[in-house]
Short mmCIF file of C-alpha atoms (C1' of nucleotides) in Angstrom, two decimals:
data_model
loop_
_atom_site.label_atom_id
_atom_site.label_comp_id
_atom_site.label_asym_id
_atom_site.label_seq_id
_atom_site.Cartn_x
_atom_site.Cartn_y
_atom_site.Cartn_z
CA MET A 1 -10.94 -42.57 -6.58
CA LYS A 2 -10.43 -41.39 -10.12
CA ASP A 3 -13.45 -39.11 -10.11
CA LYS A 4 -12.33 -36.91 -7.24
CA ILE A 5 -11.51 -33.29 -7.94
CA ARG A 6 -7.75 -32.98 -7.96
CA ILE A 7 -6.45 -29.73 -6.50
CA VAL A 8 -3.04 -28.07 -6.33
CA LEU A 9 -2.38 -25.17 -3.97
CA VAL A 10 0.13 -22.40 -4.55
CA ASP A 11 0.83 -19.86 -1.82
CA ASP A 12 4.03 -18.66 -0.25
CA HIS A 13 2.47 -18.46 3.19
CA PRO A 14 2.66 -21.86 4.94
CA VAL A 15 -0.22 -21.05 7.25
CA VAL A 16 -2.50 -20.24 4.34
CA LEU A 17 -1.38 -23.42 2.63
CA GLU A 18 -2.10 -25.30 5.81
CA GLY A 19 -5.53 -23.75 6.20
CA LEU A 20 -6.54 -24.41 2.63
CA SER A 21 -5.24 -27.96 2.57
CA ASN A 22 -7.20 -28.75 5.70
CA LEU A 23 -10.25 -27.32 4.08
CA ILE A 24 -9.73 -29.47 0.99
CA ALA A 25 -9.09 -32.57 3.08
CA SER A 26 -12.43 -32.03 4.75
CA VAL A 27 -14.36 -32.20 1.50
CA ASP A 28 -15.22 -35.73 0.33
CA ASP A 29 -14.71 -35.34 -3.37
CA PHE A 30 -11.69 -33.06 -3.20
CA VAL A 31 -8.19 -34.44 -3.15
CA LEU A 32 -5.05 -32.42 -2.66
CA MET A 33 -2.37 -33.19 -5.22
CA GLY A 34 0.25 -30.74 -4.08
CA LYS A 35 1.18 -27.70 -2.05
CA CYS A 36 3.65 -25.30 -3.61
CA GLN A 37 5.24 -22.11 -2.39
CA ASN A 38 6.31 -20.74 -5.76
CA ALA A 39 5.41 -20.79 -9.42
CA MET A 40 8.29 -23.02 -10.51
CA ASP A 41 7.40 -25.79 -8.11
CA ALA A 42 3.79 -25.32 -9.04
CA MET A 43 4.43 -25.87 -12.75
CA ALA A 44 6.44 -29.01 -11.97
CA VAL A 45 3.68 -30.41 -9.79
CA ILE A 46 1.00 -29.45 -12.28
CA ARG A 47 2.86 -31.16 -15.15
CA SER A 48 3.20 -34.38 -13.20
CA GLN A 49 -0.14 -34.42 -11.45
CA LEU A 50 -2.39 -32.79 -14.04
CA PRO A 51 -4.86 -31.46 -11.47
CA ASP A 52 -8.38 -30.28 -12.21
CA VAL A 53 -8.02 -27.10 -10.21
CA VAL A 54 -5.15 -24.84 -9.18
CA LEU A 55 -5.70 -22.39 -6.35
CA THR A 56 -3.00 -19.78 -6.46
CA ASP A 57 -2.02 -16.74 -4.51
CA ILE A 58 -1.46 -13.62 -6.59
CA HIS A 59 1.59 -12.39 -4.72
CA LEU A 60 4.28 -14.99 -5.18
CA PRO A 61 8.06 -14.66 -5.09
CA GLU A 62 9.81 -14.48 -8.46
CA VAL A 63 6.96 -15.34 -10.84
CA ASN A 64 3.63 -13.96 -9.70
CA GLY A 65 0.18 -15.51 -9.79
CA ILE A 66 -0.81 -13.70 -12.96
CA ASP A 67 2.10 -15.05 -14.98
CA LEU A 68 1.64 -18.45 -13.41
CA THR A 69 -1.98 -18.42 -14.53
CA HIS A 70 -0.86 -17.54 -18.03
CA ARG A 71 1.59 -20.44 -18.12
CA ILE A 72 -0.89 -22.91 -16.76
CA LYS A 73 -3.60 -21.90 -19.23
CA THR A 74 -1.16 -21.97 -22.13
CA GLU A 75 0.05 -25.48 -21.39
CA PHE A 76 -3.15 -26.86 -19.91
CA PRO A 77 -6.18 -24.86 -21.00
CA PHE A 78 -8.49 -27.36 -19.36
CA ILE A 79 -7.16 -26.71 -15.86
CA VAL A 80 -9.32 -24.40 -13.81
CA VAL A 81 -7.31 -21.69 -12.10
CA LEU A 82 -8.63 -19.71 -9.17
CA GLY A 83 -6.83 -16.75 -7.66
CA VAL A 84 -6.60 -16.38 -3.91
CA SER A 85 -6.01 -12.84 -2.86
CA THR A 86 -6.13 -10.51 0.05
CA PHE A 87 -8.22 -7.42 -0.16
CA GLN A 88 -5.37 -5.31 -1.47
CA ASP A 89 -4.75 -7.55 -4.42
CA ARG A 90 -8.11 -7.06 -6.02
CA SER A 91 -6.69 -4.83 -8.65
CA TYR A 92 -4.76 -7.76 -10.03
CA VAL A 93 -7.82 -9.91 -10.31
CA SER A 94 -8.96 -8.61 -13.66
CA GLU A 95 -5.47 -9.38 -14.95
CA MET A 96 -5.82 -12.95 -13.77
CA ILE A 97 -9.20 -13.31 -15.42
CA LYS A 98 -7.63 -11.99 -18.61
CA GLN A 99 -5.02 -14.73 -18.34
CA GLY A 100 -7.77 -17.29 -18.16
CA ALA A 101 -8.42 -17.67 -14.45
CA SER A 102 -11.93 -18.78 -13.59
CA GLY A 103 -12.31 -16.55 -10.60
CA TYR A 104 -10.85 -15.46 -7.34
CA LEU A 105 -11.37 -15.68 -3.64
CA THR A 106 -10.24 -13.46 -0.84
CA LYS A 107 -8.35 -15.11 1.97
CA ASN A 108 -11.03 -14.08 4.39
CA ALA A 109 -13.69 -16.00 2.51
CA SER A 110 -15.44 -18.64 4.57
CA PRO A 111 -14.64 -22.31 3.92
CA GLU A 112 -18.11 -22.70 2.43
CA GLU A 113 -17.53 -19.85 0.01
CA ILE A 114 -14.24 -21.34 -1.06
CA VAL A 115 -15.72 -24.77 -1.72
CA LEU A 116 -18.61 -23.16 -3.54
CA ALA A 117 -16.30 -21.10 -5.70
CA ILE A 118 -14.31 -24.17 -6.71
CA ARG A 119 -17.49 -26.00 -7.70
CA LYS A 120 -18.74 -22.97 -9.56
CA ALA A 121 -15.50 -22.62 -11.47
CA LEU A 122 -15.55 -26.31 -12.41
CA LYS A 123 -18.97 -25.83 -13.94
CA GLY A 124 -17.43 -23.22 -16.17
CA GLU A 125 -18.88 -20.30 -14.29
CA LEU A 126 -16.89 -17.30 -13.25
CA ALA A 127 -16.42 -17.49 -9.49
CA ILE A 128 -15.91 -14.03 -8.13
CA GLY A 129 -15.96 -13.37 -4.43
CA PRO A 130 -17.13 -10.25 -2.63
CA ILE A 131 -17.32 -8.01 -5.67
CA SER A 132 -20.08 -9.99 -7.32
CA GLU A 133 -22.13 -9.37 -4.20
CA LEU A 134 -22.65 -5.89 -5.51
CA PRO A 135 -25.06 -6.41 -8.38
CA GLY A 136 -24.93 -4.19 -11.40
CA LEU A 137 -21.25 -3.46 -11.18
CA PRO A 138 -19.61 -3.56 -14.61
CA PHE A 139 -17.29 -6.36 -13.48
CA ILE A 140 -14.13 -5.20 -11.78
CA SER A 141 -14.10 -1.60 -12.57
CA SER A 142 -13.31 0.94 -9.93
CA GLU A 143 -10.77 -0.96 -7.89
CA SER A 144 -8.48 -1.61 -10.80
CA GLY A 145 -8.17 2.04 -11.66
CA PRO A 146 -8.33 3.66 -15.08
CA VAL A 147 -6.85 2.19 -18.23
CA LEU A 148 -3.53 3.86 -18.98
CA THR A 149 -1.58 4.09 -22.18
CA ARG A 150 1.98 2.82 -22.39
CA ARG A 151 3.40 6.28 -22.14
CA GLU A 152 1.19 7.27 -19.26
CA THR A 153 2.25 4.24 -17.29
CA GLU A 154 5.86 5.07 -18.00
CA VAL A 155 5.45 8.66 -16.87
CA LEU A 156 3.44 7.61 -13.84
CA ARG A 157 6.21 5.32 -12.63
CA LEU A 158 8.84 8.00 -13.11
CA ILE A 159 6.66 10.43 -11.18
CA ALA A 160 6.41 7.90 -8.38
CA ASP A 161 10.18 7.56 -8.45
CA GLY A 162 10.34 11.20 -7.54
CA LEU A 163 11.41 12.70 -10.85
CA THR A 164 10.15 16.14 -11.82
CA ASN A 165 8.56 16.75 -15.18
CA LYS A 166 11.79 18.27 -16.43
CA GLU A 167 13.78 15.22 -15.38
CA ILE A 168 11.26 12.86 -16.90
CA ALA A 169 11.36 14.84 -20.13
CA ASP A 170 15.14 14.46 -20.30
CA LYS A 171 14.91 10.80 -19.48
CA ILE A 172 12.39 9.80 -22.11
CA PHE A 173 13.56 12.35 -24.68
CA VAL A 174 10.45 14.47 -25.06
CA SER A 175 9.75 18.06 -24.16
CA GLN A 176 8.60 19.06 -20.73
CA SER A 177 5.29 20.12 -22.25
CA THR A 178 4.65 16.54 -23.22
CA VAL A 179 5.32 15.24 -19.78
CA ASP A 180 3.12 18.02 -18.46
CA SER A 181 0.32 16.78 -20.69
CA HIS A 182 0.74 13.18 -19.64
CA ARG A 183 0.70 14.20 -16.03
CA LYS A 184 -2.46 16.23 -16.52
CA ASN A 185 -4.09 13.31 -18.28
CA LEU A 186 -3.11 11.04 -15.42
CA LEU A 187 -4.76 13.36 -12.92
CA THR A 188 -7.89 13.44 -15.04
CA LYS A 189 -8.00 9.69 -15.58
CA PHE A 190 -7.57 8.95 -11.90
CA GLY A 191 -10.00 11.70 -11.01
CA VAL A 192 -7.65 13.30 -8.52
CA LEU A 193 -6.40 16.81 -7.96
CA ASN A 194 -2.73 16.38 -7.21
CA THR A 195 0.33 14.16 -7.34
CA ALA A 196 -0.11 12.79 -3.85
CA ALA A 197 -3.54 11.36 -4.55
CA LEU A 198 -2.34 10.21 -7.95
CA VAL A 199 0.51 8.16 -6.53
CA ALA A 200 -1.60 6.87 -3.66
CA ASN A 201 -4.28 5.67 -6.07
CA ALA A 202 -1.73 4.23 -8.42
CA ALA A 203 -0.19 2.28 -5.56
CA LYS A 204 -3.57 1.11 -4.38
CA THR A 205 -4.53 -0.17 -7.81
CA GLY A 206 -1.17 -1.79 -8.40
CA LYS A 207 -0.09 0.49 -11.22
CA ILE A 208 3.24 1.25 -9.63
CA MET B 1 -3.64 -30.28 32.07
CA LYS B 2 -3.21 -27.06 33.94
CA ASP B 3 0.39 -26.61 32.88
CA LYS B 4 -0.26 -26.43 29.16
CA ILE B 5 0.45 -23.20 27.35
CA ARG B 6 -2.89 -21.55 26.70
CA ILE B 7 -3.09 -19.69 23.41
CA VAL B 8 -5.63 -17.36 21.82
CA LEU B 9 -5.51 -16.53 18.10
CA VAL B 10 -6.68 -13.30 16.52
CA ASP B 11 -6.77 -12.94 12.74
CA ASP B 12 -9.50 -11.87 10.39
CA HIS B 13 -8.49 -14.42 7.76
CA PRO B 14 -10.20 -17.75 8.46
CA VAL B 15 -7.59 -19.70 6.56
CA VAL B 16 -4.78 -18.24 8.62
CA LEU B 17 -6.75 -18.97 11.77
CA GLU B 18 -7.23 -22.50 10.55
CA GLY B 19 -3.57 -22.97 9.74
CA LEU B 20 -2.37 -21.62 13.05
CA SER B 21 -4.87 -23.55 15.11
CA ASN B 22 -3.83 -26.77 13.43
CA LEU B 23 -0.27 -25.93 14.20
CA ILE B 24 -1.09 -25.34 17.85
CA ALA B 25 -3.12 -28.51 18.06
CA SER B 26 -0.10 -30.43 16.84
CA VAL B 27 2.07 -29.30 19.72
CA ASP B 28 1.72 -31.34 22.91
CA ASP B 29 1.96 -28.63 25.48
CA PHE B 30 0.00 -26.00 23.56
CA VAL B 31 -3.72 -25.66 23.93
CA LEU B 32 -5.93 -23.37 21.89
CA MET B 33 -8.32 -21.32 24.02
CA GLY B 34 -9.98 -19.32 21.29
CA LYS B 35 -9.99 -18.12 17.72
CA CYS B 36 -11.13 -14.55 17.12
CA GLN B 37 -11.58 -12.46 14.03
CA ASN B 38 -11.56 -9.06 15.65
CA ALA B 39 -10.23 -7.19 18.64
CA MET B 40 -13.55 -6.98 20.51
CA ASP B 41 -14.10 -10.72 20.45
CA ALA B 42 -10.49 -11.19 21.35
CA MET B 43 -10.75 -9.05 24.48
CA ALA B 44 -13.83 -10.95 25.56
CA VAL B 45 -12.15 -14.31 25.09
CA ILE B 46 -8.98 -13.11 26.79
CA ARG B 47 -10.89 -11.83 29.81
CA SER B 48 -12.69 -15.13 30.26
CA GLN B 49 -9.89 -17.50 29.34
CA LEU B 50 -6.83 -15.65 30.63
CA PRO B 51 -4.44 -17.26 28.13
CA ASP B 52 -0.68 -17.30 28.42
CA VAL B 53 -0.13 -16.19 24.85
CA VAL B 54 -2.07 -14.17 22.29
CA LEU B 55 -1.08 -14.40 18.65
CA THR B 56 -2.57 -11.50 16.79
CA ASP B 57 -2.63 -10.21 13.27
CA ILE B 58 -1.67 -6.57 12.91
CA HIS B 59 -4.27 -5.69 10.32
CA LEU B 60 -7.64 -6.20 11.92
CA PRO B 61 -11.00 -4.60 11.19
CA GLU B 62 -12.04 -1.74 13.48
CA VAL B 63 -9.38 -1.97 16.20
CA ASN B 64 -5.97 -2.97 14.87
CA GLY B 65 -3.39 -5.29 16.34
CA ILE B 66 -1.36 -2.48 17.82
CA ASP B 67 -4.23 -1.07 19.83
CA LEU B 68 -5.31 -4.56 20.77
CA THR B 69 -1.83 -5.24 22.10
CA HIS B 70 -2.00 -2.06 24.12
CA ARG B 71 -5.32 -3.06 25.65
CA ILE B 72 -4.15 -6.56 26.47
CA LYS B 73 -0.94 -5.37 28.09
CA THR B 74 -2.78 -2.71 30.06
CA GLU B 75 -5.29 -5.13 31.50
CA PHE B 76 -3.10 -8.20 31.62
CA PRO B 77 0.59 -7.30 31.61
CA PHE B 78 1.54 -10.92 32.18
CA ILE B 79 0.03 -12.11 28.90
CA VAL B 80 2.59 -12.60 26.16
CA VAL B 81 1.49 -11.01 22.90
CA LEU B 82 3.02 -11.94 19.57
CA GLY B 83 2.24 -10.13 16.34
CA VAL B 84 1.63 -12.07 13.17
CA SER B 85 2.25 -10.01 10.12
CA THR B 86 2.77 -10.24 6.41
CA PHE B 87 5.85 -8.77 4.86
CA GLN B 88 4.24 -5.39 4.31
CA ASP B 89 3.29 -4.90 7.91
CA ARG B 90 6.80 -4.84 9.23
CA SER B 91 6.63 -1.15 9.78
CA TYR B 92 4.00 -1.67 12.42
CA VAL B 93 6.04 -4.18 14.31
CA SER B 94 8.09 -1.67 16.21
CA GLU B 95 4.81 -0.07 17.26
CA MET B 96 3.62 -3.38 18.60
CA ILE B 97 6.82 -3.90 20.53
CA LYS B 98 6.36 -0.45 22.02
CA GLN B 99 2.92 -1.49 23.17
CA GLY B 100 4.44 -4.44 24.94
CA ALA B 101 4.35 -7.23 22.38
CA SER B 102 7.03 -9.85 22.85
CA GLY B 103 7.75 -10.27 19.20
CA TYR B 104 6.35 -10.96 15.81
CA LEU B 105 6.22 -13.55 13.11
CA THR B 106 5.60 -13.27 9.44
CA LYS B 107 2.85 -15.41 8.04
CA ASN B 108 5.34 -17.22 5.86
CA ALA B 109 7.29 -18.43 8.86
CA SER B 110 7.62 -22.19 9.10
CA PRO B 111 5.64 -24.05 11.79
CA GLU B 112 8.88 -24.72 13.61
CA GLU B 113 9.76 -21.05 13.65
CA ILE B 114 6.36 -20.18 15.00
CA VAL B 115 6.54 -22.70 17.82
CA LEU B 116 10.07 -21.56 18.59
CA ALA B 117 9.03 -17.93 18.71
CA ILE B 118 6.22 -18.69 21.14
CA ARG B 119 8.59 -20.56 23.43
CA LYS B 120 11.14 -17.80 23.18
CA ALA B 121 8.58 -15.15 24.02
CA LEU B 122 7.40 -17.15 27.02
CA LYS B 123 10.93 -17.17 28.36
CA GLY B 124 10.82 -13.42 28.27
CA GLU B 125 12.95 -13.09 25.18
CA LEU B 126 12.08 -10.90 22.26
CA ALA B 127 11.02 -13.16 19.41
CA ILE B 128 11.59 -11.46 16.13
CA GLY B 129 11.28 -13.35 12.88
CA PRO B 130 13.26 -12.90 9.68
CA ILE B 131 14.79 -9.54 10.55
CA SER B 132 16.79 -10.88 13.48
CA GLU B 133 18.47 -13.20 11.00
CA LEU B 134 20.44 -10.21 9.82
CA PRO B 135 22.86 -9.59 12.65
CA GLY B 136 23.95 -6.10 13.50
CA LEU B 137 20.86 -4.44 12.14
CA PRO B 138 19.55 -1.77 14.48
CA PHE B 139 16.23 -3.55 14.75
CA ILE B 140 13.67 -2.83 12.08
CA SER B 141 15.36 -0.57 9.64
CA SER B 142 15.28 -0.55 5.90
CA GLU B 143 12.08 -2.05 4.60
CA SER B 144 9.87 -0.59 7.27
CA GLY B 145 10.67 2.99 6.43
CA PRO B 146 11.32 5.72 8.97
CA VAL B 147 9.63 5.94 12.34
CA LEU B 148 6.91 8.56 12.20
CA THR B 149 5.21 10.46 14.96
CA ARG B 150 1.46 10.33 15.38
CA ARG B 151 0.99 13.69 13.80
CA GLU B 152 3.28 12.90 10.91
CA THR B 153 1.38 9.75 10.16
CA GLU B 154 -1.85 11.69 10.26
CA VAL B 155 -0.56 14.36 7.93
CA LEU B 156 0.99 11.77 5.63
CA ARG B 157 -2.34 10.02 5.18
CA LEU B 158 -4.13 13.27 4.49
CA ILE B 159 -1.48 14.16 1.93
CA ALA B 160 -2.03 10.78 0.29
CA ASP B 161 -5.75 11.50 0.30
CA GLY B 162 -4.98 14.45 -1.93
CA LEU B 163 -5.46 17.31 0.50
CA THR B 164 -3.28 20.38 0.19
CA ASN B 165 -1.45 21.77 3.19
CA LYS B 166 -4.09 24.42 3.57
CA GLU B 167 -6.87 21.85 3.59
CA ILE B 168 -5.02 19.65 6.03
CA ALA B 169 -4.46 22.63 8.30
CA ASP B 170 -8.19 23.35 8.34
CA LYS B 171 -8.99 19.73 8.95
CA ILE B 172 -6.73 19.17 11.92
CA PHE B 173 -7.08 22.69 13.29
CA VAL B 174 -3.51 23.90 13.06
CA SER B 175 -1.92 26.60 10.94
CA GLN B 176 -0.68 25.91 7.46
CA SER B 177 2.86 26.54 8.70
CA THR B 178 2.57 23.56 10.97
CA VAL B 179 1.44 21.28 8.21
CA ASP B 180 4.25 22.67 6.12
CA SER B 181 6.71 21.67 8.80
CA HIS B 182 5.30 18.18 9.12
CA ARG B 183 5.46 17.75 5.39
CA LYS B 184 9.05 18.91 5.29
CA ASN B 185 9.94 16.53 8.10
CA LEU B 186 8.25 13.71 6.23
CA LEU B 187 10.34 14.42 3.15
CA THR B 188 13.49 14.47 5.25
CA LYS B 189 12.63 11.31 7.15
CA PHE B 190 11.85 9.39 3.99
CA GLY B 191 14.89 10.88 2.28
CA VAL B 192 12.93 11.98 -0.77
CA LEU B 193 12.64 15.21 -2.68
CA ASN B 194 8.95 15.50 -3.44
CA THR B 195 5.43 14.39 -2.68
CA ALA B 196 5.33 11.73 -5.36
CA ALA B 197 8.29 9.83 -3.98
CA LEU B 198 6.98 10.39 -0.47
CA VAL B 199 3.64 8.79 -1.17
CA ALA B 200 5.19 6.00 -3.21
CA ASN B 201 7.57 5.13 -0.40
CA ALA B 202 4.85 5.41 2.19
CA ALA B 203 2.71 3.00 0.20
CA LYS B 204 5.62 0.62 -0.25
CA THR B 205 6.36 0.52 3.46
CA GLY B 206 2.73 0.18 4.43
CA LYS B 207 2.39 3.57 6.09
CA ILE B 208 -0.68 4.50 4.10
"C1'" DT C 1 11.47 17.49 37.92
"C1'" DT C 2 13.85 17.81 33.99
"C1'" DA C 3 15.56 16.84 29.60
"C1'" DA C 4 14.11 15.06 25.16
"C1'" DA C 5 10.79 14.61 21.68
"C1'" DA C 6 6.97 16.27 19.43
"C1'" DA C 7 4.04 19.74 17.90
"C1'" DT C 8 3.28 24.28 16.93
"C1'" DC C 9 4.21 28.62 14.41
"C1'" DC C 10 6.73 32.18 11.49
"C1'" DC C 11 9.93 34.33 7.88
"C1'" DC C 12 11.82 34.21 3.11
"C1'" DT C 13 12.56 32.77 -2.14
"C1'" DA C 14 12.57 29.63 -5.89
"C1'" DA C 15 10.78 25.76 -8.19
"C1'" DA C 16 7.25 22.78 -9.50
"C1'" DA C 17 2.65 21.51 -10.32
"C1'" DA C 18 -2.16 22.50 -11.48
"C1'" DG C 19 -5.64 24.31 -14.50
"C1'" DG C 20 -7.14 26.32 -18.69
"C1'" DG C 21 -6.81 26.44 -23.35
"C1'" DG C 22 -5.36 24.74 -28.17
"C1'" DA C 23 -3.14 22.04 -32.01
"C1'" DG C 24 -0.35 19.11 -35.28
"C1'" DA C 25 1.72 14.29 -36.12
"C1'" DT C 26 1.45 9.38 -36.07
"C1'" DC C 27 -0.52 5.03 -36.16
"C1'" DA C 28 -3.69 1.26 -35.87
"C1'" DA C 29 -8.03 -0.51 -36.68
"C1'" DA C 30 -12.52 -0.28 -38.87
"C1'" DT D 1 -9.33 5.80 -46.17
"C1'" DT D 2 -11.03 7.89 -42.45
"C1'" DT D 3 -11.73 7.87 -37.53
"C1'" DG D 4 -10.18 7.68 -32.99
"C1'" DA D 5 -6.59 7.18 -29.87
"C1'" DT D 6 -2.12 8.33 -28.62
"C1'" DC D 7 1.70 11.17 -28.50
"C1'" DT D 8 3.64 15.24 -29.14
"C1'" DC D 9 4.14 20.33 -28.30
"C1'" DC D 10 2.92 25.20 -26.98
"C1'" DC D 11 0.65 29.36 -24.61
"C1'" DC D 12 -0.95 31.46 -20.22
"C1'" DT D 13 -1.91 32.18 -14.90
"C1'" DT D 14 -2.43 30.73 -10.21
"C1'" DT D 15 -1.65 27.62 -6.58
"C1'" DT D 16 1.14 24.61 -4.17
"C1'" DT D 17 5.34 22.69 -2.80
"C1'" DA D 18 10.26 22.74 -1.70
"C1'" DG D 19 14.17 24.51 0.68
"C1'" DG D 20 16.44 27.47 3.88
"C1'" DG D 21 16.29 29.44 8.10
"C1'" DG D 22 14.50 29.94 13.26
"C1'" DA D 23 11.62 29.74 17.58
"C1'" DT D 24 8.12 28.64 21.18
"C1'" DT D 25 5.11 25.62 23.61
"C1'" DT D 26 3.40 20.96 24.94
"C1'" DT D 27 3.99 16.20 25.87
"C1'" DT D 28 6.17 12.38 27.36
"C1'" DA D 29 9.28 9.43 29.30
"C1'" DA D 30 13.14 8.81 32.47
#
DNA sequence: TTAAAAATCCCCTAAAAAGGGGAGATCAAA
DNA sequence: TTTGATCTCCCCTTTTTAGGGGATTTTTAA
């Protein structure tokens, strides 16, 4: 049937792939065009099958779901991409949307929610899972953490690597005062009181 | 058939549940006795169905896989418990084994590996996934980070929450010196020089 | 019951971070 | 061209952490 919705799955976990493909098989007008465990395979399958929808995990080996989304949307802007993530990955979701994804689902979404999200996305709507349940939220805000400048991100990562301000200063060729300032700004931006909470939050929001 | 291997699944992700149950259905001498999304349901099903094997996720809402394993093995020592984990959860695996689990699988294991692991575990062997592929390793080493005591884990999480030693001391009703000691031990165990690297490593190895 | 392991507590000093303030230089976008 | 953001740098003080010891009491597992 030419009018069926053609879907490609990308996830490095076989059981997730299995679960999703079963789900797709159970829907009349869905047809599975391919199951891939990495971005490279996915691009190959997408080029040959030209699906309507790609459901992709965010954590993938080598090339991640965000970059994959970017590549898909660059080559095939008409393909609808949906991210599939676990709770922890939510911070990456806004990145995916930026790359042109039409939404995301958490892996613990019910089959009905998943089918619904795919249909929603095909209609051009943004299909966001759990988060949209909270009305009034300014669309992915809190979970993704504050917006950092290039330098702040750099300093943050060096902090997480265990360097002291002095060491960071030497490494990036600025004075210790500067690093001090960046660090203070990081604390302020994250709304925390010390390094521990800073690094924990940074890890949680995928900044390091 | 009374001689089939009776299996109960526990995982809060429906798609994983779906994938695993399909896998089980495809094996002649396996029979699925129940699919549960949390530890409470699991205990109820286990009590009524008395399965041979329980496959459980480690991350579960409310009561986690480790505690669930403990409860199962306490009530029904003869039941074989296998952990199902993602890469990040490896650190918890040794905990599960301590509680009596017969092994673990990562969610990206192939169907064959999963079936094999179940059979292995039933024969009384320890069924460890990917890690056992590396011979000579002293069982769960690198990626999972150091083994922490209960108190250390507790202190580590409070550190990551941004509490100072003084605040932690007040919270867990010990002197600041004690918290100081725990913190120092944490640094030593993780092989790092400061809080930032500690928290970053803890996050990376799934301890927080 | 006994030996480890864990948890508790204390001393000391030095180093690093936090918290407060301010301020000039650079650069991109409006 | 001016504004706003970023990056840079400095002062100060207090708090917290790190690093080096050591020691006692509970727990826990063999």
